[in-house]
PDB file of C-alpha atoms in Angstrom:
ATOM      1  CA  MET A   1     -65.309 -70.514 -11.828  1.00 49.00           C
ATOM      2  CA  ASN A   2     -64.578 -68.842 -14.987  1.00 52.00           C
ATOM      3  CA  ARG A   3     -64.625 -65.355 -15.159  1.00 57.00           C
ATOM      4  CA  THR A   4     -65.158 -63.549 -18.538  1.00 52.00           C
ATOM      5  CA  ARG A   5     -62.736 -60.959 -18.114  1.00 58.00           C
ATOM      6  CA  PRO A   6     -64.555 -57.082 -18.833  1.00 55.00           C
ATOM      7  CA  SER A   7     -62.533 -56.596 -21.853  1.00 56.00           C
ATOM      8  CA  ALA A   8     -63.841 -59.213 -23.711  1.00 55.00           C
ATOM      9  CA  LEU A   9     -67.531 -58.523 -22.653  1.00 51.00           C
ATOM     10  CA  SER A  10     -66.724 -55.005 -24.234  1.00 60.00           C
ATOM     11  CA  THR A  11     -65.464 -56.585 -27.488  1.00 61.00           C
ATOM     12  CA  ARG A  12     -68.290 -58.894 -27.509  1.00 61.00           C
ATOM     13  CA  ALA A  13     -70.820 -56.013 -27.389  1.00 58.00           C
ATOM     14  CA  LYS A  14     -69.077 -53.905 -29.991  1.00 55.00           C
ATOM     15  CA  GLY A  15     -69.208 -57.114 -32.194  1.00 56.00           C
ATOM     16  CA  ALA A  16     -73.117 -57.613 -31.634  1.00 60.00           C
ATOM     17  CA  ALA A  17     -73.525 -53.903 -32.069  1.00 59.00           C
ATOM     18  CA  ALA A  18     -71.404 -54.095 -35.294  1.00 55.00           C
ATOM     19  CA  ALA A  19     -73.374 -56.654 -36.545  1.00 54.00           C
ATOM     20  CA  ARG A  20     -76.672 -55.095 -36.020  1.00 60.00           C
ATOM     21  CA  ARG A  21     -75.339 -52.140 -37.932  1.00 59.00           C
ATOM     22  CA  ARG A  22     -74.649 -54.637 -40.810  1.00 57.00           C
ATOM     23  CA  GLN A  23     -77.833 -55.912 -40.926  1.00 59.00           C
ATOM     24  CA  ARG A  24     -79.705 -52.577 -40.702  1.00 60.00           C
ATOM     25  CA  ALA A  25     -77.233 -51.511 -43.519  1.00 54.00           C
ATOM     26  CA  ARG A  26     -78.182 -54.447 -45.468  1.00 60.00           C
ATOM     27  CA  PHE A  27     -81.806 -54.136 -45.114  1.00 64.00           C
ATOM     28  CA  LEU A  28     -81.877 -50.714 -46.812  1.00 68.00           C
ATOM     29  CA  VAL A  29     -79.786 -51.783 -49.270  1.00 66.00           C
ATOM     30  CA  GLU A  30     -82.247 -54.680 -50.225  1.00 74.00           C
ATOM     31  CA  LEU A  31     -84.987 -52.556 -49.948  1.00 78.00           C
ATOM     32  CA  PRO A  32     -85.835 -51.591 -53.260  1.00 74.00           C
ATOM     33  CA  LEU A  33     -85.464 -54.999 -54.161  1.00 76.00           C
ATOM     34  CA  LEU A  34     -88.120 -55.813 -52.222  1.00 83.00           C
ATOM     35  CA  VAL A  35     -90.183 -52.985 -53.152  1.00 87.00           C
ATOM     36  CA  TRP A  36     -89.724 -54.288 -56.864  1.00 83.00           C
ATOM     37  CA  MET A  37     -90.330 -57.927 -55.924  1.00 87.00           C
ATOM     38  CA  THR A  38     -93.578 -56.779 -54.292  1.00 91.00           C
ATOM     39  CA  LEU A  39     -94.908 -54.886 -57.065  1.00 90.00           C
ATOM     40  CA  VAL A  40     -94.018 -58.116 -59.363  1.00 89.00           C
ATOM     41  CA  TRP A  41     -95.983 -59.900 -56.955  1.00 91.00           C
ATOM     42  CA  GLY A  42     -98.793 -57.775 -57.597  1.00 90.00           C
ATOM     43  CA  ALA A  43     -98.442 -57.613 -61.284  1.00 89.00           C
ATOM     44  CA  LEU A  44     -98.338 -61.396 -61.216  1.00 87.00           C
ATOM     45  CA  TRP A  45    -101.096 -61.840 -59.297  1.00 90.00           C
ATOM     46  CA  GLN A  46    -103.261 -58.717 -61.154  1.00 86.00           C
ATOM     47  CA  ASP A  47    -104.496 -57.825 -57.067  1.00 89.00           C
ATOM     48  CA  PHE A  48    -102.448 -54.678 -55.627  1.00 88.00           C
ATOM     49  CA  SER A  49    -104.672 -54.644 -52.310  1.00 91.00           C
ATOM     50  CA  ALA A  50    -102.793 -54.180 -49.225  1.00 92.00           C
ATOM     51  CA  GLY A  51    -103.183 -57.699 -47.889  1.00 92.00           C
ATOM     52  CA  ASN A  52    -102.000 -59.272 -50.937  1.00 92.00           C
ATOM     53  CA  LEU A  53     -98.622 -56.608 -51.176  1.00 93.00           C
ATOM     54  CA  VAL A  54     -98.154 -57.335 -47.330  1.00 94.00           C
ATOM     55  CA  PHE A  55     -97.820 -61.191 -48.367  1.00 94.00           C
ATOM     56  CA  GLY A  56     -95.462 -60.280 -51.104  1.00 93.00           C
ATOM     57  CA  PHE A  57     -93.332 -58.470 -49.221  1.00 92.00           C
ATOM     58  CA  ALA A  58     -93.520 -61.040 -46.461  1.00 93.00           C
ATOM     59  CA  ILE A  59     -92.416 -63.806 -49.263  1.00 92.00           C
ATOM     60  CA  SER A  60     -89.982 -61.458 -51.104  1.00 88.00           C
ATOM     61  CA  LEU A  61     -88.263 -61.151 -47.564  1.00 87.00           C
ATOM     62  CA  GLY A  62     -88.030 -64.403 -46.998  1.00 88.00           C
ATOM     63  CA  VAL A  63     -86.407 -64.969 -50.607  1.00 85.00           C
ATOM     64  CA  VAL A  64     -83.257 -62.464 -49.911  1.00 80.00           C
ATOM     65  CA  SER A  65     -82.882 -64.052 -46.034  1.00 80.00           C
ATOM     66  CA  ALA A  66     -83.166 -67.459 -47.636  1.00 82.00           C
ATOM     67  CA  PHE A  67     -81.016 -67.123 -50.731  1.00 79.00           C
ATOM     68  CA  ARG A  68     -78.616 -64.091 -50.144  1.00 70.00           C
ATOM     69  CA  LEU A  69     -79.355 -62.462 -53.285  1.00 61.00           C
ATOM     70  CA  PRO A  70     -76.440 -59.664 -54.209  1.00 62.00           C
ATOM     71  CA  PRO A  71     -77.428 -56.154 -52.955  1.00 62.00           C
ATOM     72  CA  VAL A  72     -79.092 -53.978 -55.899  1.00 61.00           C
ATOM     73  CA  GLU A  73     -76.962 -51.132 -56.853  1.00 65.00           C
ATOM     74  CA  LEU A  74     -79.094 -48.211 -57.676  1.00 67.00           C
ATOM     75  CA  SER A  75     -78.141 -45.461 -60.268  1.00 66.00           C
ATOM     76  CA  GLY A  76     -78.925 -42.421 -57.702  1.00 72.00           C
ATOM     77  CA  ARG A  77     -81.023 -41.007 -59.833  1.00 80.00           C
ATOM     78  CA  PHE A  78     -84.694 -41.664 -60.637  1.00 84.00           C
ATOM     79  CA  ASN A  79     -86.625 -39.441 -62.982  1.00 89.00           C
ATOM     80  CA  VAL A  80     -90.299 -38.630 -61.813  1.00 90.00           C
ATOM     81  CA  ALA A  81     -91.459 -37.002 -65.116  1.00 93.00           C
ATOM     82  CA  HIS A  82     -89.901 -39.541 -67.427  1.00 93.00           C
ATOM     83  CA  ALA A  83     -91.264 -42.327 -64.935  1.00 92.00           C
ATOM     84  CA  ALA A  84     -95.106 -40.925 -65.337  1.00 94.00           C
ATOM     85  CA  LEU A  85     -94.649 -40.897 -69.629  1.00 94.00           C
ATOM     86  CA  PHE A  86     -92.949 -44.147 -69.150  1.00 94.00           C
ATOM     87  CA  ALA A  87     -96.211 -45.697 -67.294  1.00 92.00           C
ATOM     88  CA  LEU A  88     -98.597 -44.299 -69.852  1.00 94.00           C
ATOM     89  CA  ARG A  89     -96.605 -45.652 -72.611  1.00 93.00           C
ATOM     90  CA  PHE A  90     -96.810 -48.336 -71.026  1.00 93.00           C
ATOM     91  CA  LEU A  91    -100.378 -48.991 -70.746  1.00 93.00           C
ATOM     92  CA  GLY A  92    -101.015 -48.224 -74.206  1.00 93.00           C
ATOM     93  CA  ASP A  93     -98.526 -51.096 -75.104  1.00 93.00           C
ATOM     94  CA  VAL A  94    -100.485 -53.314 -73.041  1.00 93.00           C
ATOM     95  CA  ALA A  95    -103.758 -52.321 -74.623  1.00 93.00           C
ATOM     96  CA  ARG A  96    -102.572 -52.062 -77.967  1.00 93.00           C
ATOM     97  CA  ALA A  97    -100.579 -55.412 -77.848  1.00 93.00           C
ATOM     98  CA  SER A  98    -103.522 -57.233 -76.445  1.00 93.00           C
ATOM     99  CA  PHE A  99    -105.632 -56.143 -79.388  1.00 93.00           C
ATOM    100  CA  GLN A 100    -103.104 -57.599 -81.991  1.00 90.00           C
ATOM    101  CA  VAL A 101    -102.843 -60.641 -80.221  1.00 90.00           C
ATOM    102  CA  PHE A 102    -106.399 -61.300 -80.155  1.00 90.00           C
ATOM    103  CA  TRP A 103    -106.669 -60.095 -84.142  1.00 89.00           C
ATOM    104  CA  ALA A 104    -103.661 -62.505 -84.745  1.00 88.00           C
ATOM    105  CA  ALA A 105    -105.632 -65.001 -83.069  1.00 86.00           C
ATOM    106  CA  VAL A 106    -108.886 -64.615 -84.681  1.00 88.00           C
ATOM    107  CA  ALA A 107    -107.561 -63.805 -88.319  1.00 85.00           C
ATOM    108  CA  ARG A 108    -105.114 -66.282 -88.689  1.00 81.00           C
ATOM    109  CA  GLY A 109    -105.117 -68.854 -85.663  1.00 79.00           C
ATOM    110  CA  PRO A 110    -102.896 -71.611 -85.735  1.00 81.00           C
ATOM    111  CA  ARG A 111    -100.909 -69.959 -89.263  1.00 84.00           C
ATOM    112  CA  VAL A 112     -99.429 -67.615 -86.699  1.00 85.00           C
ATOM    113  CA  ARG A 113     -95.661 -68.125 -86.551  1.00 87.00           C
ATOM    114  CA  SER A 114     -93.589 -67.116 -83.533  1.00 89.00           C
ATOM    115  CA  ALA A 115     -89.807 -66.678 -83.120  1.00 91.00           C
ATOM    116  CA  VAL A 116     -87.121 -66.380 -80.372  1.00 93.00           C
ATOM    117  CA  VAL A 117     -85.699 -63.130 -80.727  1.00 94.00           C
ATOM    118  CA  GLY A 118     -82.159 -61.754 -79.094  1.00 94.00           C
ATOM    119  CA  ILE A 119     -81.756 -58.235 -78.104  1.00 94.00           C
ATOM    120  CA  LYS A 120     -78.035 -56.694 -77.232  1.00 93.00           C
ATOM    121  CA  LEU A 121     -78.720 -53.870 -74.594  1.00 93.00           C
ATOM    122  CA  ARG A 122     -77.012 -50.838 -73.751  1.00 91.00           C
ATOM    123  CA  SER A 123     -77.179 -51.276 -70.291  1.00 89.00           C
ATOM    124  CA  ARG A 124     -75.112 -54.116 -68.487  1.00 87.00           C
ATOM    125  CA  GLU A 125     -76.579 -53.489 -64.865  1.00 85.00           C
ATOM    126  CA  ASP A 126     -78.876 -56.266 -63.676  1.00 84.00           C
ATOM    127  CA  LEU A 127     -81.464 -54.169 -62.330  1.00 82.00           C
ATOM    128  CA  MET A 128     -82.239 -52.649 -65.540  1.00 88.00           C
ATOM    129  CA  ALA A 129     -81.976 -56.046 -67.486  1.00 89.00           C
ATOM    130  CA  THR A 130     -84.389 -57.340 -64.901  1.00 87.00           C
ATOM    131  CA  ALA A 131     -86.601 -54.264 -64.791  1.00 89.00           C
ATOM    132  CA  LEU A 132     -87.027 -54.340 -68.626  1.00 93.00           C
ATOM    133  CA  GLY A 133     -87.727 -58.475 -68.976  1.00 91.00           C
ATOM    134  CA  HIS A 134     -90.553 -58.052 -66.781  1.00 90.00           C
ATOM    135  CA  VAL A 135     -92.154 -54.747 -68.482  1.00 93.00           C
ATOM    136  CA  LEU A 136     -91.510 -56.922 -72.064  1.00 93.00           C
ATOM    137  CA  THR A 137     -93.060 -60.094 -70.638  1.00 91.00           C
ATOM    138  CA  LEU A 138     -96.334 -57.868 -68.888  1.00 90.00           C
ATOM    139  CA  VAL A 139     -97.124 -57.157 -72.445  1.00 92.00           C
ATOM    140  CA  PRO A 140     -99.159 -59.806 -74.544  1.00 91.00           C
ATOM    141  CA  GLY A 141     -97.139 -61.207 -77.346  1.00 91.00           C
ATOM    142  CA  SER A 142     -93.527 -61.725 -75.948  1.00 92.00           C
ATOM    143  CA  PHE A 143     -91.966 -62.795 -72.791  1.00 89.00           C
ATOM    144  CA  VAL A 144     -88.337 -63.662 -72.068  1.00 92.00           C
ATOM    145  CA  VAL A 145     -87.004 -67.074 -72.245  1.00 92.00           C
ATOM    146  CA  GLU A 146     -83.205 -66.664 -71.549  1.00 92.00           C
ATOM    147  CA  VAL A 147     -81.191 -63.830 -69.832  1.00 90.00           C
ATOM    148  CA  ASP A 148     -77.457 -63.643 -71.011  1.00 90.00           C
ATOM    149  CA  ARG A 149     -75.729 -61.511 -68.538  1.00 85.00           C
ATOM    150  CA  PRO A 150     -72.517 -61.895 -69.631  1.00 87.00           C
ATOM    151  CA  ASN A 151     -73.033 -60.536 -73.052  1.00 90.00           C
ATOM    152  CA  ALA A 152     -76.021 -58.279 -72.199  1.00 89.00           C
ATOM    153  CA  THR A 153     -78.470 -59.943 -74.252  1.00 93.00           C
ATOM    154  CA  LEU A 154     -82.230 -60.561 -73.553  1.00 93.00           C
ATOM    155  CA  TYR A 155     -83.985 -63.524 -75.499  1.00 95.00           C
ATOM    156  CA  LEU A 156     -87.697 -63.210 -75.990  1.00 94.00           C
ATOM    157  CA  HIS A 157     -90.227 -65.695 -77.511  1.00 94.00           C
ATOM    158  CA  VAL A 158     -92.175 -63.609 -79.485  1.00 93.00           C
ATOM    159  CA  LEU A 159     -95.686 -64.001 -81.015  1.00 90.00           C
ATOM    160  CA  ASP A 160     -96.454 -63.013 -84.855  1.00 87.00           C
ATOM    161  CA  VAL A 161     -92.995 -62.657 -86.106  1.00 89.00           C
ATOM    162  CA  ASN A 162     -92.969 -64.118 -89.606  1.00 86.00           C
ATOM    163  CA  SER A 163     -89.661 -62.263 -91.409  1.00 89.00           C
ATOM    164  CA  ALA A 164     -86.357 -61.448 -90.440  1.00 91.00           C
ATOM    165  CA  GLU A 165     -87.392 -57.425 -90.930  1.00 92.00           C
ATOM    166  CA  GLU A 166     -90.714 -58.082 -88.371  1.00 91.00           C
ATOM    167  CA  ALA A 167     -87.675 -59.604 -86.155  1.00 92.00           C
ATOM    168  CA  GLU A 168     -85.283 -56.309 -86.516  1.00 94.00           C
ATOM    169  CA  ALA A 169     -88.516 -54.087 -85.840  1.00 93.00           C
ATOM    170  CA  PHE A 170     -88.915 -55.682 -82.450  1.00 94.00           C
ATOM    171  CA  ARG A 171     -85.531 -55.280 -81.545  1.00 94.00           C
ATOM    172  CA  ALA A 172     -86.104 -51.739 -82.065  1.00 94.00           C
ATOM    173  CA  THR A 173     -89.390 -52.001 -80.120  1.00 93.00           C
ATOM    174  CA  VAL A 174     -87.026 -53.267 -77.104  1.00 94.00           C
ATOM    175  CA  ARG A 175     -84.470 -50.814 -77.584  1.00 94.00           C
ATOM    176  CA  ARG A 176     -86.865 -47.626 -77.513  1.00 94.00           C
ATOM    177  CA  THR A 177     -88.446 -49.111 -74.473  1.00 94.00           C
ATOM    178  CA  GLU A 178     -84.982 -49.871 -73.027  1.00 94.00           C
ATOM    179  CA  ALA A 179     -84.063 -46.180 -73.701  1.00 94.00           C
ATOM    180  CA  ARG A 180     -86.831 -44.840 -71.804  1.00 94.00           C
ATOM    181  CA  LEU A 181     -86.204 -46.949 -68.596  1.00 93.00           C
ATOM    182  CA  ILE A 182     -82.778 -45.385 -69.237  1.00 93.00           C
ATOM    183  CA  ARG A 183     -84.569 -41.827 -68.960  1.00 93.00           C
ATOM    184  CA  VAL A 184     -86.193 -42.756 -65.513  1.00 92.00           C
ATOM    185  CA  MET A 185     -83.615 -44.633 -63.629  1.00 89.00           C
ATOM    186  CA  GLY A 186     -80.344 -45.344 -65.560  1.00 88.00           C
ATOM    187  CA  THR A 187     -76.834 -44.537 -64.294  1.00 86.00           C
ATOM    188  CA  HIS A 188     -75.128 -41.497 -65.615  1.00 88.00           C
ATOM    189  CA  GLU A 189     -73.077 -42.713 -68.199  1.00 89.00           C
ATOM    190  CA  GLU A 190     -75.914 -44.467 -69.657  1.00 89.00           C
ATOM    191  CA  LEU A 191     -77.800 -41.559 -70.308  1.00 89.00           C
ATOM    192  CA  GLU A 192     -74.860 -39.712 -71.541  1.00 90.00           C
ATOM    193  CA  ALA A 193     -74.183 -42.568 -73.860  1.00 89.00           C
ATOM    194  CA  LEU A 194     -78.302 -42.693 -75.219  1.00 89.00           C
ATOM    195  CA  ARG A 195     -77.845 -38.538 -75.656  1.00 88.00           C
ATOM    196  CA  ALA A 196     -75.001 -39.416 -77.707  1.00 88.00           C
ATOM    197  CA  GLU A 197     -77.058 -41.881 -80.108  1.00 81.00           C
ATOM    198  CA  SER A 198     -78.152 -38.766 -81.866  1.00 62.00           C
ATOM    199  CA  PRO A 199     -77.813 -34.762 -81.427  1.00 48.00           C
ATOM    200  CA  ASP A 200     -80.993 -34.405 -79.353  1.00 42.00           C
ATOM    201  CA  GLY A 201     -80.427 -37.822 -77.462  1.00 42.00           C
ATOM    202  CA  ALA A 202     -83.967 -39.078 -78.969  1.00 45.00           C
ATOM    203  CA  ALA A 203     -82.912 -41.628 -81.820  1.00 46.00           C
ATOM    204  CA  SER A 204     -84.248 -44.702 -79.783  1.00 45.00           C
ATOM    205  CA  ASP A 205     -87.853 -43.406 -79.949  1.00 48.00           C
ATOM    206  CA  LYS A 206     -88.389 -42.383 -83.767  1.00 45.00           C
ATOM    207  CA  PRO A 207     -90.887 -44.925 -84.969  1.00 40.00           C
ATOM    208  CA  ARG A 208     -89.859 -47.698 -87.389  1.00 41.00           C
ATOM    209  CA  ARG A 209     -91.842 -49.655 -89.600  1.00 42.00           C
ATOM    210  CA  ARG A 210     -93.755 -51.915 -87.257  1.00 43.00           C
ATOM    211  CA  GLY A 211     -94.015 -49.501 -84.646  1.00 40.00           C
ATOM    212  CA  ASN A 212     -95.051 -51.407 -81.373  1.00 43.00           C
ATOM    213  CA  ARG A 213     -96.444 -54.124 -82.949  1.00 43.00           C
ATOM    214  CA  LYS A 214     -96.295 -57.496 -80.822  1.00 42.00           C
TER     215      LYS A 214
END
């Protein structure tokens, strides 16, 4: 009869315990990604009810488990005051862009021109690029068509762009939005680089020509 030695049993038990600890640690690391994916699910369906969010969390957990996505590396900081201000400005951008898209459709219809605009980002973090891409896509009039990770560049299809000046104005709008996100949850290095752009660190929030027009 084959008997398992006590030392082998102890080694297996320790290995199983270590595997469980790694699974718990991985879940905690991936929890911010799961929460973000759940919120995106609710935004896509425009339904933030408890049942829909639970279903979205289950789908997110299944996706993360099946595809073994890389863990999300957080910056280690989150500014609640800037987050609240960002949310208010985001709602204002959505309302303003909705009216502008409506007016362009009614006033010019088929004559409205669109363009694909590339924007070089300050941040090279995947989480920041993902968050910015979702924010821009949720605002009517633009959506992300490609992400160039090696060059930290977003390409967006933008409605009602008729000149190089208007494309540049849209880039300025995107960079202001990115600056707000950096103030909310960017790394300390990104925040310092943003502040170094001007003495008061607010250069990216100054209005330029078209403002936030989409």
